[in-house]
């Protein structure tokens, strides 16, 4: 039985990856931050079913800013695979808290890589770094590949570039099986509500049932390459199963504007998005990334991976689930006469 350690296990990608690894008979360990409120909603179903899953899911308190705890965990667990998915991953927010973003999204990589080295796990442990298409930023070629130079346009993207090159450095300096997955935008019903795609589908469905009047947005012209998160975590796993460590672009090679996402989401609800979407400059970034589109050819050839869920199907999956939640929220409001927090 392989043992995996996941940072960011309570996030969208971490929860889907934990599911995947448990199905593959891994013993899965995740790092969670101590909080005054529960923040494990995306993995509660896994933890509650851990007996049915053979008691193979374990959660540990820790923080990516705490190198002592990271060293302790890696020394005790001796994981076969480490997936570093934890980050302050909201690009717009990274402009407001740049130092924290750099610490958690960038320096976390050096803390984990050093922990692997210090605990003598270089020959045993395989390391996956969650890199981002945001590193390409002001793109210098279209589409972007593993050889495209980076031009980051946010504190978040800069921190990810730092973590990317650290991963390459430790691979070359210490012969560590260390890899980067350069994942383009990937979404699902588990996406956080403040991220643009989920913000759109959540608002559209609440508008449909009468719980919300408008949706306020920033730049509608930004173009992104959107895929389906469960498929992308499978690519993460495949990257660590190869004979040699390499870096991979994971993408659909299709691009769509935020405006198109709004249009398709509202159309699925028989609504005209123009009537409900309003502009608010507060949601604009100080520096924008206009176009991202990735070429996943290397992943197709080497990993046998290619996307199956494409743009319109992805939007439908998200709208259908958020419509279920909106109807549930409406029923609660009618029954109690009060508003309700986000319902699962």
Short mmCIF file of C-alpha atoms in Angstrom, two decimals:
data_model
loop_
_atom_site.label_atom_id
_atom_site.label_comp_id
_atom_site.label_asym_id
_atom_site.label_seq_id
_atom_site.Cartn_x
_atom_site.Cartn_y
_atom_site.Cartn_z
CA UNK A 1 0.00 0.00 0.00
CA UNK A 2 1.39 3.38 -1.05
CA UNK A 3 1.24 6.31 1.36
CA UNK A 4 0.52 9.84 0.13
CA UNK A 5 0.65 13.20 1.90
CA UNK A 6 -1.53 16.01 0.51
CA UNK A 7 -1.26 19.66 1.46
CA UNK A 8 -4.45 21.55 0.69
CA UNK A 9 -6.54 18.40 1.10
CA UNK A 10 -9.60 20.45 2.08
CA UNK A 11 -9.55 22.39 -1.20
CA UNK A 12 -11.17 21.51 -4.51
CA UNK A 13 -8.19 19.63 -5.93
CA UNK A 14 -7.16 18.07 -2.63
CA UNK A 15 -10.58 16.55 -2.05
CA UNK A 16 -10.79 15.05 -5.54
CA UNK A 17 -7.22 13.77 -5.29
CA UNK A 18 -7.93 12.14 -1.92
CA UNK A 19 -10.93 10.37 -3.46
CA UNK A 20 -8.84 9.14 -6.37
CA UNK A 21 -5.98 7.86 -4.22
CA UNK A 22 -8.32 6.09 -1.79
CA UNK A 23 -9.92 4.28 -4.72
CA UNK A 24 -6.42 3.21 -5.74
CA UNK A 25 -5.88 1.73 -2.27
CA UNK A 26 -3.51 4.42 -1.00
CA UNK A 27 -3.16 5.36 2.62
CA UNK A 28 -3.91 9.08 2.43
CA UNK A 29 -2.71 11.72 4.89
CA UNK A 30 -3.78 15.34 4.66
CA UNK A 31 -2.62 18.52 6.36
CA UNK A 32 -5.35 20.83 7.65
CA UNK A 33 -5.10 24.19 9.39
CA UNK A 34 -6.51 24.64 12.88
CA UNK A 35 -9.57 26.88 12.75
CA UNK A 36 -12.30 27.98 15.15
CA UNK A 37 -14.84 26.65 12.66
CA UNK A 38 -14.92 23.46 10.62
CA UNK A 39 -13.31 23.83 7.20
CA UNK A 40 -13.41 20.23 5.98
CA UNK A 41 -16.73 20.23 4.11
CA UNK A 42 -15.23 18.98 0.85
CA UNK A 43 -13.80 15.85 2.48
CA UNK A 44 -16.31 15.21 5.26
CA UNK A 45 -17.91 12.42 3.24
CA UNK A 46 -14.53 10.71 2.95
CA UNK A 47 -13.70 11.06 6.62
CA UNK A 48 -17.15 9.86 7.69
CA UNK A 49 -16.80 6.81 5.44
CA UNK A 50 -13.24 6.07 6.49
CA UNK A 51 -14.24 2.73 8.05
CA UNK A 52 -15.79 1.61 4.78
CA UNK A 53 -12.62 2.80 3.07
CA UNK A 54 -10.47 0.71 5.38
CA UNK A 55 -9.45 3.52 7.76
CA UNK A 56 -7.02 4.81 5.17
CA UNK A 57 -7.65 8.56 5.51
CA UNK A 58 -5.85 10.54 8.21
CA UNK A 59 -5.84 14.28 8.88
CA UNK A 60 -3.04 16.15 10.66
CA UNK A 61 -3.00 19.70 11.95
CA UNK A 62 -0.27 21.76 10.35
CA UNK A 63 0.51 24.85 8.35
CA UNK A 64 2.64 25.49 5.29
CA UNK A 65 4.42 28.25 7.20
CA UNK A 66 5.56 25.76 9.87
CA UNK A 67 8.67 23.94 8.68
CA UNK A 68 9.14 22.12 12.01
CA UNK A 69 5.76 20.39 11.72
CA UNK A 70 6.39 19.56 8.05
CA UNK A 71 9.71 17.91 8.89
CA UNK A 72 8.09 16.02 11.75
CA UNK A 73 5.23 14.75 9.57
CA UNK A 74 7.47 13.64 6.71
CA UNK A 75 9.86 11.93 9.10
CA UNK A 76 7.02 10.05 10.82
CA UNK A 77 4.95 9.20 7.74
CA UNK A 78 7.74 8.52 5.23
CA UNK A 79 5.32 9.11 2.35
CA UNK A 80 5.85 7.59 -1.08
CA UNK A 81 4.24 10.64 -2.68
CA UNK A 82 3.74 14.25 -1.62
CA UNK A 83 1.28 16.49 -3.44
CA UNK A 84 1.80 20.15 -2.56
CA UNK A 85 -1.59 21.64 -3.44
CA UNK A 86 -1.94 24.05 -0.53
CA UNK A 87 -1.74 27.76 -1.36
CA UNK A 88 -3.33 31.17 -1.09
CA UNK A 89 -4.68 30.61 -4.57
CA UNK A 90 -6.95 33.59 -5.23
CA UNK A 91 -5.17 35.78 -7.78
CA UNK A 92 -7.07 39.01 -7.06
CA UNK A 93 -6.64 38.58 -3.30
CA UNK A 94 -2.89 38.09 -3.75
CA UNK A 95 -2.61 41.80 -4.60
CA UNK A 96 -4.10 42.60 -1.19
CA UNK A 97 -1.94 40.15 0.79
CA UNK A 98 1.21 39.72 -1.31
CA UNK A 99 3.57 38.83 1.53
CA UNK A 100 1.30 36.11 2.90
CA UNK A 101 0.74 34.77 -0.62
CA UNK A 102 4.48 34.56 -1.21
CA UNK A 103 4.99 32.78 2.09
CA UNK A 104 2.27 30.16 1.65
CA UNK A 105 2.24 29.70 -2.12
CA UNK A 106 5.97 30.07 -2.72
CA UNK A 107 8.07 29.39 0.36
CA UNK A 108 5.97 26.33 1.23
CA UNK A 109 7.74 24.51 -1.60
CA UNK A 110 11.20 25.08 -0.12
CA UNK A 111 9.98 23.99 3.31
CA UNK A 112 8.66 20.69 1.95
CA UNK A 113 11.60 20.05 -0.38
CA UNK A 114 14.06 20.72 2.42
CA UNK A 115 12.05 18.48 4.73
CA UNK A 116 12.33 15.65 2.20
CA UNK A 117 16.08 16.19 2.01
CA UNK A 118 16.65 16.64 5.74
CA UNK A 119 14.72 13.48 6.62
CA UNK A 120 16.68 11.38 4.15
CA UNK A 121 13.63 10.70 1.96
CA UNK A 122 15.15 11.82 -1.36
CA UNK A 123 15.31 8.30 -2.80
CA UNK A 124 11.87 7.23 -1.51
CA UNK A 125 9.54 10.20 -1.86
CA UNK A 126 8.13 11.59 -5.10
CA UNK A 127 7.09 15.23 -5.00
CA UNK A 128 4.39 17.01 -7.03
CA UNK A 129 4.29 20.81 -7.12
CA UNK A 130 0.99 22.41 -8.12
CA UNK A 131 2.15 25.00 -10.63
CA UNK A 132 -0.22 27.33 -12.42
CA UNK A 133 -0.95 28.69 -15.88
CA UNK A 134 -0.93 32.13 -14.23
CA UNK A 135 2.87 31.88 -14.38
CA UNK A 136 2.63 32.53 -18.13
CA UNK A 137 0.83 35.81 -17.41
CA UNK A 138 1.48 38.22 -20.26
CA UNK A 139 1.95 35.36 -22.68
CA UNK A 140 4.81 35.43 -25.18
CA UNK A 141 3.41 32.62 -27.35
CA UNK A 142 0.08 30.95 -28.09
CA UNK A 143 -0.65 28.27 -27.05
CA UNK A 144 1.56 27.86 -24.01
CA UNK A 145 3.71 24.73 -23.61
CA UNK A 146 6.28 23.42 -21.16
CA UNK A 147 8.90 25.52 -22.97
CA UNK A 148 7.03 28.84 -22.94
CA UNK A 149 8.83 31.50 -20.85
CA UNK A 150 7.02 32.80 -17.78
CA UNK A 151 5.79 36.39 -17.43
CA UNK A 152 3.86 36.48 -14.12
CA UNK A 153 1.39 39.31 -13.55
CA UNK A 154 0.38 38.93 -9.90
CA UNK A 155 1.96 38.17 -6.52
CA UNK A 156 0.31 34.75 -6.73
CA UNK A 157 1.87 34.02 -10.11
CA UNK A 158 5.28 35.25 -8.94
CA UNK A 159 5.14 32.93 -5.92
CA UNK A 160 4.27 30.01 -8.17
CA UNK A 161 7.22 30.76 -10.46
CA UNK A 162 9.48 30.66 -7.42
CA UNK A 163 8.08 27.29 -6.32
CA UNK A 164 8.35 25.96 -9.88
CA UNK A 165 12.07 26.70 -10.19
CA UNK A 166 12.78 25.39 -6.70
CA UNK A 167 11.22 22.10 -7.74
CA UNK A 168 13.40 21.96 -10.84
CA UNK A 169 16.45 22.89 -8.78
CA UNK A 170 15.94 20.13 -6.21
CA UNK A 171 15.36 17.65 -9.01
CA UNK A 172 18.67 18.55 -10.61
CA UNK A 173 20.71 19.20 -7.46
CA UNK A 174 19.65 16.21 -5.36
CA UNK A 175 18.25 13.77 -7.93
CA UNK A 176 14.85 14.02 -6.24
CA UNK A 177 11.79 12.82 -8.15
CA UNK A 178 10.27 16.31 -8.18
CA UNK A 179 7.76 17.42 -10.78
CA UNK A 180 5.60 20.39 -11.76
CA UNK A 181 2.09 20.11 -13.09
CA UNK A 182 1.35 23.39 -14.86
CA UNK A 183 -2.41 23.20 -14.59
CA UNK A 184 -4.61 25.61 -16.48
CA UNK A 185 -7.93 26.67 -14.96
CA UNK A 186 -9.91 23.67 -13.74
CA UNK A 187 -13.32 23.92 -12.14
CA UNK A 188 -16.07 21.86 -10.51
CA UNK A 189 -19.02 22.20 -8.13
CA UNK A 190 -16.42 22.17 -5.32
CA UNK A 191 -14.77 25.37 -6.56
CA UNK A 192 -14.75 28.14 -3.96
CA UNK A 193 -17.57 30.65 -4.28
CA UNK A 194 -15.20 33.62 -4.67
CA UNK A 195 -13.56 32.18 -7.81
CA UNK A 196 -15.06 33.58 -10.98
CA UNK A 197 -16.62 30.43 -12.43
CA UNK A 198 -18.33 29.37 -9.22
CA UNK A 199 -19.30 32.96 -8.53
CA UNK A 200 -21.14 32.94 -11.86
CA UNK A 201 -22.93 29.60 -11.49
CA UNK A 202 -23.85 30.25 -7.86
CA UNK A 203 -25.28 33.68 -8.66
CA UNK A 204 -27.10 32.57 -11.83
CA UNK A 205 -28.92 29.77 -10.01
CA UNK A 206 -29.82 31.98 -7.05
CA UNK A 207 -31.16 34.58 -9.47
CA UNK A 208 -33.20 31.84 -11.17
CA UNK A 209 -35.00 30.90 -7.93
CA UNK A 210 -35.39 34.50 -6.74
CA UNK A 211 -32.74 34.63 -4.02
CA UNK A 212 -30.53 37.20 -5.75
CA UNK A 213 -31.06 40.11 -8.12
CA UNK A 214 -27.74 40.76 -9.86
CA UNK A 215 -24.20 39.52 -10.33
CA UNK A 216 -21.36 42.04 -10.16
CA UNK A 217 -18.28 41.25 -12.23
CA UNK A 218 -14.96 42.77 -13.27
CA UNK A 219 -13.18 42.05 -16.56
CA UNK A 220 -15.44 39.98 -18.84
CA UNK A 221 -12.94 39.86 -21.72
CA UNK A 222 -10.28 37.71 -20.03
CA UNK A 223 -9.83 34.42 -21.88
CA UNK A 224 -9.13 31.19 -20.03
CA UNK A 225 -8.59 27.50 -20.75
CA UNK A 226 -11.14 25.75 -18.50
CA UNK A 227 -11.15 22.04 -17.67
CA UNK A 228 -12.76 19.68 -15.15
CA UNK A 229 -10.97 19.31 -11.81
CA UNK A 230 -11.48 15.54 -11.26
CA UNK A 231 -9.73 14.87 -14.57
CA UNK A 232 -6.87 17.19 -13.68
CA UNK A 233 -6.10 15.46 -10.38
CA UNK A 234 -5.82 12.21 -12.32
CA UNK A 235 -3.10 13.92 -14.35
CA UNK A 236 -1.30 14.81 -11.11
CA UNK A 237 -1.25 11.16 -10.12
CA UNK A 238 -0.07 10.05 -13.56
CA UNK A 239 2.82 12.53 -13.44
CA UNK A 240 4.17 10.82 -10.32
CA UNK A 241 3.85 7.33 -11.82
CA UNK A 242 6.33 7.91 -14.64
CA UNK A 243 9.84 6.46 -14.84
CA UNK A 244 11.47 9.89 -14.76
CA UNK A 245 10.39 13.24 -13.27
CA UNK A 246 9.29 15.86 -15.81
CA UNK A 247 7.06 18.92 -15.95
CA UNK A 248 3.72 18.90 -17.76
CA UNK A 249 1.14 21.36 -19.05
CA UNK A 250 -2.39 20.11 -18.27
CA UNK A 251 -5.03 21.92 -20.31
CA UNK A 252 -7.80 21.55 -22.91
CA UNK A 253 -6.24 23.66 -25.70
CA UNK A 254 -9.49 25.65 -25.88
CA UNK A 255 -10.09 29.18 -24.66
CA UNK A 256 -13.26 31.07 -23.74
CA UNK A 257 -13.97 34.49 -22.27
CA UNK A 258 -15.53 35.13 -18.89
CA UNK A 259 -18.37 36.69 -20.88
CA UNK A 260 -18.95 33.36 -22.64
CA UNK A 261 -19.02 31.59 -19.29
CA UNK A 262 -21.72 33.99 -18.10
CA UNK A 263 -23.70 33.58 -21.30
CA UNK A 264 -23.65 29.77 -21.27
CA UNK A 265 -24.45 29.53 -17.54
CA UNK A 266 -27.46 31.85 -17.76
CA UNK A 267 -28.67 30.27 -21.02
CA UNK A 268 -28.87 26.89 -19.29
CA UNK A 269 -31.34 28.50 -16.89
CA UNK A 270 -33.32 30.21 -19.71
CA UNK A 271 -32.08 33.61 -18.57
CA UNK A 272 -30.51 36.49 -20.52
CA UNK A 273 -27.23 37.23 -18.75
CA UNK A 274 -27.25 40.84 -20.02
CA UNK A 275 -30.19 41.60 -17.73
CA UNK A 276 -28.42 40.50 -14.57
CA UNK A 277 -24.65 40.93 -14.88
CA UNK A 278 -23.34 44.35 -13.82
CA UNK A 279 -19.83 45.81 -13.94
CA UNK A 280 -17.95 46.70 -10.76
CA UNK A 281 -14.40 48.01 -11.04
CA UNK A 282 -13.55 46.63 -7.58
CA UNK A 283 -13.20 43.21 -9.19
CA UNK A 284 -10.59 44.33 -11.70
CA UNK A 285 -6.98 43.22 -11.12
CA UNK A 286 -4.23 45.86 -11.02
CA UNK A 287 -2.57 43.94 -13.87
CA UNK A 288 -4.58 41.55 -15.99
CA UNK A 289 -3.79 38.28 -17.74
CA UNK A 290 -5.65 38.58 -21.03
CA UNK A 291 -5.29 35.14 -22.58
CA UNK A 292 -4.35 31.66 -21.40
CA UNK A 293 -4.53 28.54 -23.55
CA UNK A 294 -2.40 25.45 -22.99
CA UNK A 295 -1.16 22.73 -25.31
CA UNK A 296 -1.32 19.38 -23.44
CA UNK A 297 0.34 17.36 -26.21
CA UNK A 298 3.21 16.18 -23.99
CA UNK A 299 0.74 14.89 -21.40
CA UNK A 300 -1.21 13.08 -24.11
CA UNK A 301 1.91 11.38 -25.49
CA UNK A 302 3.74 10.59 -22.23
CA UNK A 303 0.88 10.14 -19.76
CA UNK A 304 -1.92 9.00 -22.02
CA UNK A 305 -3.97 11.87 -20.58
CA UNK A 306 -6.39 14.13 -22.40
CA UNK A 307 -9.47 16.07 -21.27
CA UNK A 308 -12.92 14.60 -21.78
CA UNK A 309 -15.20 17.20 -20.15
CA UNK A 310 -14.98 20.39 -22.18
CA UNK A 311 -16.38 23.88 -21.75
CA UNK A 312 -20.17 23.59 -22.16
CA UNK A 313 -20.38 20.28 -20.32
CA UNK A 314 -18.29 21.74 -17.49
CA UNK A 315 -20.61 24.74 -17.14
CA UNK A 316 -23.63 22.43 -17.14
CA UNK A 317 -22.18 20.25 -14.37
CA UNK A 318 -21.62 23.32 -12.21
CA UNK A 319 -24.99 24.93 -12.97
CA UNK A 320 -26.91 21.72 -12.26
CA UNK A 321 -25.29 21.29 -8.84
CA UNK A 322 -25.66 24.95 -7.87
CA UNK A 323 -29.30 24.90 -8.94
CA UNK A 324 -29.86 21.99 -6.55
CA UNK A 325 -28.25 24.01 -3.76
CA UNK A 326 -30.22 27.15 -4.62
CA UNK A 327 -33.52 25.25 -4.49
CA UNK A 328 -32.51 23.76 -1.15
CA UNK A 329 -31.61 27.21 0.13
CA UNK A 330 -34.96 28.59 -1.06
CA UNK A 331 -36.87 25.77 0.67
CA UNK A 332 -35.04 26.50 3.92
CA UNK A 333 -35.83 30.19 3.68
CA UNK A 334 -39.52 29.51 3.07
CA UNK A 335 -39.70 27.05 5.94
CA UNK A 336 -37.95 29.25 8.49
CA UNK A 337 -38.48 32.75 7.19
CA UNK A 338 -34.78 33.42 7.58
CA UNK A 339 -31.73 33.46 5.38
CA UNK A 340 -29.40 30.51 5.61
CA UNK A 341 -25.68 30.03 5.32
CA UNK A 342 -24.35 28.12 2.33
CA UNK A 343 -26.14 24.77 2.18
CA UNK A 344 -24.38 21.58 1.11
#
